[in-house]
Structures are given as structure tokens and as C-alpha cells.
Amino acid sequence: MKPKILIVEDEPGIADTLQYALRTDGFDPAWVATGAEAVAHVTAEAPALVILDVGLPDTSGFEVFKRVRAVADVPVIFLTARSDEIDRVVGLELGADDYVAKPFSPRELVARVRSILRRAAKPPAAPAPAAIAHIPVAVDDGRRQIRYYGRLLELSRYEFGLLQTLASRPGHVFTRDALLERVWDDATESLDRTVDAHVKTLRAKMKLVAPDLDPIRTHRGTGYALAEDLPASIGA
């Protein structure tokens, strides 16, 4: 069965180009022009991925993103004509999987769609180690899951990649450039602020588990490191 891709875009020319590119590459695209239609479509049948324009005629794409994610946990790529960095950072802070600015290459966008879906595909489950609750940050590479003090974190693919990288060498300071190179598909088109935005959301999710701990240390002007001195259990 072909993966269904929902395009939320109010410009028919762009939507037609995207549908053609996706259909040619083996996807099953659908197109809606408003945020209300997008939410209704996802509610009726969740697609494999959503390509969402930020500037819609009825509401902000950011608001549509929140409503879509409340209905279904589907990957989302923001599409926008805006070049302002703050818009890009806002989208990433919300938890979007990628962000593409117009004008763009349809073939590149399709490649990003395929990459996101490939990463989102879950391998067969494997039994978790019995002692996983006693490891502050336990990474399950096979399942692409991370537990923090035994609690499963709900992470976007970039948040997973960041924490996976930091946890591979606790205490080691990874520069922003190094994190971009390891985690993002195209580091040359990503920004330092992209890393900062994802670290911010990652910290917030970890704080929900252990509010009194600071698991990710900031080294100003350099980058980030996972704390080496995390207690074996919360309250230790």
C-alpha cells in the first residue's frame, strides 16, 4: 500500500507540483487548502505524513499543527515562504520533523519525506532489559526509544537523535556543529538555533520526569553535554 501524504497548501500550483512529485515517487498524495480541512482529513484517516504550509487563509499553520497532533501523532514538515529564522525556530520548538522554505526543490522535499518515514518506521520490538529503570538515561536503539529513570520519553526524531548522541558519551561536550552533523539530514542548511530549540524542548520533557535535575549542561559558546553525575535513581 502506498503511504498517504497530506498536503496542506493554499496555492494550487505548488500543491499540483507536490502531488505530481510524490505520486511519481510512489506515494499517495491528497490535497486540502485550509487548516479546517486538514484537521478533518486527519481525524477521518491519519496519513503517513503531513506537509503543512505555515501561511494558510483561515488560520496559522502552527495552530493547525497543534490541532493535528492532538488527533494523531503523525510526522509533519512545515512549508513556508517566510525566511525569518524565528518562524523556523517556532515550528521546530513545537515539535515539527522538518522545515522547508519556498522556493524549494520538489525532489529534495520528497527525499526528506522518504527519510522521515524511514526513520519513523519501528523495527520489531525486543524485550527491554530488566534493569532499565535503574539507568538514568537508557537508550534502546532498536526501538528508537529512550527512557529517563524508567519513564519512556515521547520524542521527535531530532530530539531522539540529540539525546542518543549526548548519552553515547556522558560528560563529553558536543559542539552545535557536531550535533547538526550527527543528527540532521542536511547540516549545511540547518542553524545553530535549531539545536538550541530542540535542546529546550528535550529539557522540558526530561524535567517532567525529574524536575530537580539538570540532565543537559550548556557550555556557553561551545555546545551541550549530558551530565555525568546523574543519580542512579530519582531522589538519590
Coordinates of C-alpha atoms in Angstrom, one line a residue:
M1 CA 0.0 0.0 0.0
K2 CA 1.3 3.4 -0.9
P3 CA 2.0 5.8 2.0
K4 CA -0.6 8.6 2.2
I5 CA 0.8 12.1 2.3
L6 CA -1.5 15.0 3.1
I7 CA -0.5 18.4 1.5
V8 CA -2.0 21.4 3.3
E9 CA -1.3 24.3 0.9
D10 CA -3.5 27.2 -0.4
E11 CA -1.5 27.7 -3.7
P12 CA -2.8 25.3 -6.3
G13 CA 0.3 25.5 -8.4
I14 CA 2.6 24.4 -5.6
A15 CA 0.1 21.7 -4.5
D16 CA -0.1 20.3 -8.0
T17 CA 3.7 20.2 -8.3
L18 CA 4.0 18.4 -4.9
Q19 CA 1.3 15.9 -5.8
Y20 CA 3.0 15.0 -9.1
A21 CA 6.4 14.6 -7.4
L22 CA 5.0 12.5 -4.6
R23 CA 2.9 10.3 -6.9
T24 CA 5.8 9.8 -9.2
D25 CA 7.9 8.6 -6.3
G26 CA 5.3 6.0 -5.2
F27 CA 3.3 8.0 -2.6
D28 CA -0.5 8.5 -2.5
P29 CA -0.9 12.3 -2.1
A30 CA -4.0 14.2 -1.0
W31 CA -4.5 18.0 -1.1
V32 CA -6.5 20.4 1.1
A33 CA -6.3 24.2 1.1
T34 CA -7.3 25.1 4.6
G35 CA -6.5 24.3 8.2
A36 CA -10.0 23.2 8.9
E37 CA -10.0 20.7 6.0
A38 CA -6.6 19.4 7.2
V39 CA -7.9 18.7 10.7
A40 CA -11.0 17.0 9.3
H41 CA -8.9 14.9 7.0
V42 CA -6.5 13.7 9.7
T43 CA -9.4 13.0 12.0
A44 CA -11.1 10.8 9.4
E45 CA -7.9 9.0 8.3
A46 CA -4.5 9.7 9.6
P47 CA -1.9 10.0 6.8
A48 CA 1.7 8.7 7.0
L49 CA 2.9 12.3 6.9
V50 CA 1.6 15.9 6.6
I51 CA 3.3 18.7 4.5
L52 CA 1.9 21.8 6.2
D53 CA 2.1 25.4 4.9
V54 CA 2.5 28.0 7.6
G55 CA 0.6 30.7 5.8
L56 CA -3.0 29.4 5.4
P57 CA -6.0 31.5 4.6
D58 CA -8.1 30.5 7.6
T59 CA -5.5 30.1 10.4
S60 CA -1.8 29.8 11.2
G61 CA -0.1 26.6 10.2
F62 CA 1.3 26.5 13.7
E63 CA -2.2 26.3 15.2
V64 CA -3.1 23.6 12.7
F65 CA -0.1 21.7 13.7
K66 CA -1.2 21.6 17.4
R67 CA -4.7 20.5 16.4
V68 CA -3.4 17.8 14.0
R69 CA -1.0 16.4 16.7
A70 CA -3.9 16.4 19.2
V71 CA -5.7 14.0 16.8
A72 CA -2.8 11.8 15.5
D73 CA 0.9 11.5 16.2
V74 CA 2.0 11.9 12.5
P75 CA 5.2 13.4 11.2
V76 CA 4.9 17.0 9.9
I77 CA 7.0 19.0 7.6
F78 CA 6.4 22.8 7.7
L79 CA 6.4 24.6 4.3
T80 CA 6.7 28.3 4.2
A81 CA 7.6 31.3 2.1
R82 CA 9.0 33.1 5.2
S83 CA 12.8 33.2 5.6
D84 CA 12.7 34.7 9.1
E85 CA 14.6 32.5 11.5
I86 CA 12.1 33.0 14.3
D87 CA 9.4 31.3 12.3
R88 CA 11.6 28.3 11.7
V89 CA 12.6 28.1 15.3
V90 CA 8.9 28.3 16.5
G91 CA 8.0 25.4 14.2
L92 CA 10.8 23.3 15.4
E93 CA 10.1 24.1 19.1
L94 CA 6.5 22.9 18.5
G95 CA 8.0 19.5 17.5
A96 CA 7.8 19.5 13.7
D97 CA 10.0 16.9 12.0
D98 CA 11.4 19.3 9.3
Y99 CA 11.1 22.8 7.9
V100 CA 11.4 23.7 4.2
A101 CA 11.4 27.3 2.9
K102 CA 10.0 28.3 -0.5
P103 CA 11.2 28.2 -3.2
F104 CA 12.2 24.5 -2.9
S105 CA 13.2 21.5 -5.0
P106 CA 10.2 19.1 -5.2
R107 CA 12.7 16.2 -5.5
E108 CA 14.5 17.3 -2.3
L109 CA 11.2 17.6 -0.4
V110 CA 10.2 14.1 -1.5
A111 CA 13.6 12.8 -0.4
R112 CA 13.0 14.4 3.0
V113 CA 9.6 12.8 3.2
R114 CA 11.1 9.4 2.5
S115 CA 13.9 9.9 5.1
I116 CA 11.4 10.9 7.8
L117 CA 9.1 7.9 7.1
R118 CA 12.1 5.6 7.1
R119 CA 13.2 6.9 10.5
A120 CA 9.7 6.7 11.8
A121 CA 9.3 3.1 10.9
K122 CA 9.5 1.0 14.0
P123 CA 11.5 -2.3 14.0
P124 CA 10.2 -5.4 15.7
A125 CA 10.0 -5.0 19.4
A126 CA 12.7 -6.5 21.6
P127 CA 12.4 -7.2 25.3
A128 CA 13.7 -4.3 27.4
P129 CA 16.5 -5.0 29.9
A130 CA 15.1 -5.7 33.4
A131 CA 17.4 -3.1 35.0
I132 CA 16.4 -0.3 32.6
A133 CA 14.6 1.6 35.4
H134 CA 17.9 1.8 37.3
I135 CA 19.7 3.6 34.4
P136 CA 19.2 7.4 34.3
V137 CA 19.2 7.5 30.5
A138 CA 18.6 4.2 28.8
V139 CA 18.7 4.2 25.0
D140 CA 17.0 1.4 23.0
D141 CA 18.5 1.9 19.5
G142 CA 16.4 -1.0 18.0
R143 CA 13.1 0.5 19.1
R144 CA 14.4 4.1 18.8
Q145 CA 13.2 4.8 22.3
I146 CA 14.8 6.4 25.3
R147 CA 13.7 6.0 28.9
Y148 CA 14.6 8.5 31.6
Y149 CA 14.5 7.0 35.0
G150 CA 12.4 4.2 33.6
R151 CA 9.9 6.6 32.0
L152 CA 9.5 6.4 28.2
L153 CA 10.1 9.9 26.7
E154 CA 7.8 10.9 23.8
L155 CA 10.5 12.3 21.4
S156 CA 10.5 13.7 17.9
R157 CA 13.2 12.1 15.7
Y158 CA 15.6 15.0 16.2
E159 CA 15.1 15.0 20.0
F160 CA 15.8 11.3 19.9
G161 CA 18.9 11.8 17.9
L162 CA 20.2 14.6 20.2
L163 CA 19.7 12.6 23.4
Q164 CA 21.0 9.4 21.8
T165 CA 24.2 11.3 20.8
L166 CA 24.6 13.0 24.2
A167 CA 24.0 9.8 26.0
S168 CA 26.7 8.0 24.0
R169 CA 29.4 9.9 25.8
P170 CA 28.2 11.4 29.1
G171 CA 30.2 14.5 30.1
H172 CA 31.6 15.0 26.6
V173 CA 30.8 18.4 25.2
F174 CA 29.3 18.1 21.7
T175 CA 29.6 21.3 19.7
R176 CA 26.5 22.6 17.9
D177 CA 28.2 21.8 14.6
A178 CA 28.9 18.3 15.7
L179 CA 25.3 17.8 16.7
L180 CA 24.0 19.2 13.5
E181 CA 26.3 16.8 11.5
R182 CA 25.3 13.7 13.5
V183 CA 21.5 14.3 13.9
W184 CA 20.2 16.4 11.0
D185 CA 19.9 15.1 7.4
D186 CA 21.4 18.3 5.8
A187 CA 23.5 20.1 8.4
T188 CA 24.6 22.7 5.9
E189 CA 21.1 24.1 5.7
S190 CA 20.3 23.9 9.5
L191 CA 21.0 26.6 12.1
D192 CA 22.7 26.7 15.5
R193 CA 19.3 27.9 16.8
T194 CA 17.8 24.7 15.5
V195 CA 19.9 22.7 18.0
D196 CA 19.1 25.2 20.8
A197 CA 15.3 24.9 20.1
H198 CA 15.4 21.1 20.3
V199 CA 17.5 21.0 23.4
K200 CA 15.0 23.4 25.0
T201 CA 12.0 21.0 24.3
L202 CA 14.1 18.0 25.3
R203 CA 14.9 19.5 28.6
A204 CA 11.3 20.3 29.2
K205 CA 10.3 16.7 28.6
M206 CA 13.0 15.4 31.0
K207 CA 12.0 18.0 33.6
L208 CA 8.6 16.4 33.7
V209 CA 10.2 13.2 34.9
A210 CA 12.8 14.7 37.3
P211 CA 12.0 18.4 38.0
D212 CA 15.0 19.0 40.3
L213 CA 17.7 17.6 37.9
D214 CA 19.6 19.4 35.1
P215 CA 20.5 16.5 32.8
I216 CA 21.8 18.5 29.9
R217 CA 24.5 21.0 30.6
T218 CA 25.1 24.1 28.5
H219 CA 28.7 25.1 27.7
R220 CA 28.3 28.6 26.5
G221 CA 29.8 29.4 23.2
T222 CA 30.5 25.7 22.6
G223 CA 27.6 23.2 22.9
Y224 CA 26.0 20.7 25.2
A225 CA 26.8 17.6 27.3
L226 CA 24.8 15.0 29.2
A227 CA 25.6 15.3 32.9
E228 CA 27.9 12.6 34.3
D229 CA 26.7 12.9 37.9
L230 CA 23.0 12.0 37.5
P231 CA 21.9 9.9 40.5
A232 CA 21.1 6.2 40.0
S233 CA 17.5 6.9 40.9
I234 CA 15.3 9.9 41.5
G235 CA 15.7 11.3 45.0
A236 CA 19.1 9.6 45.4

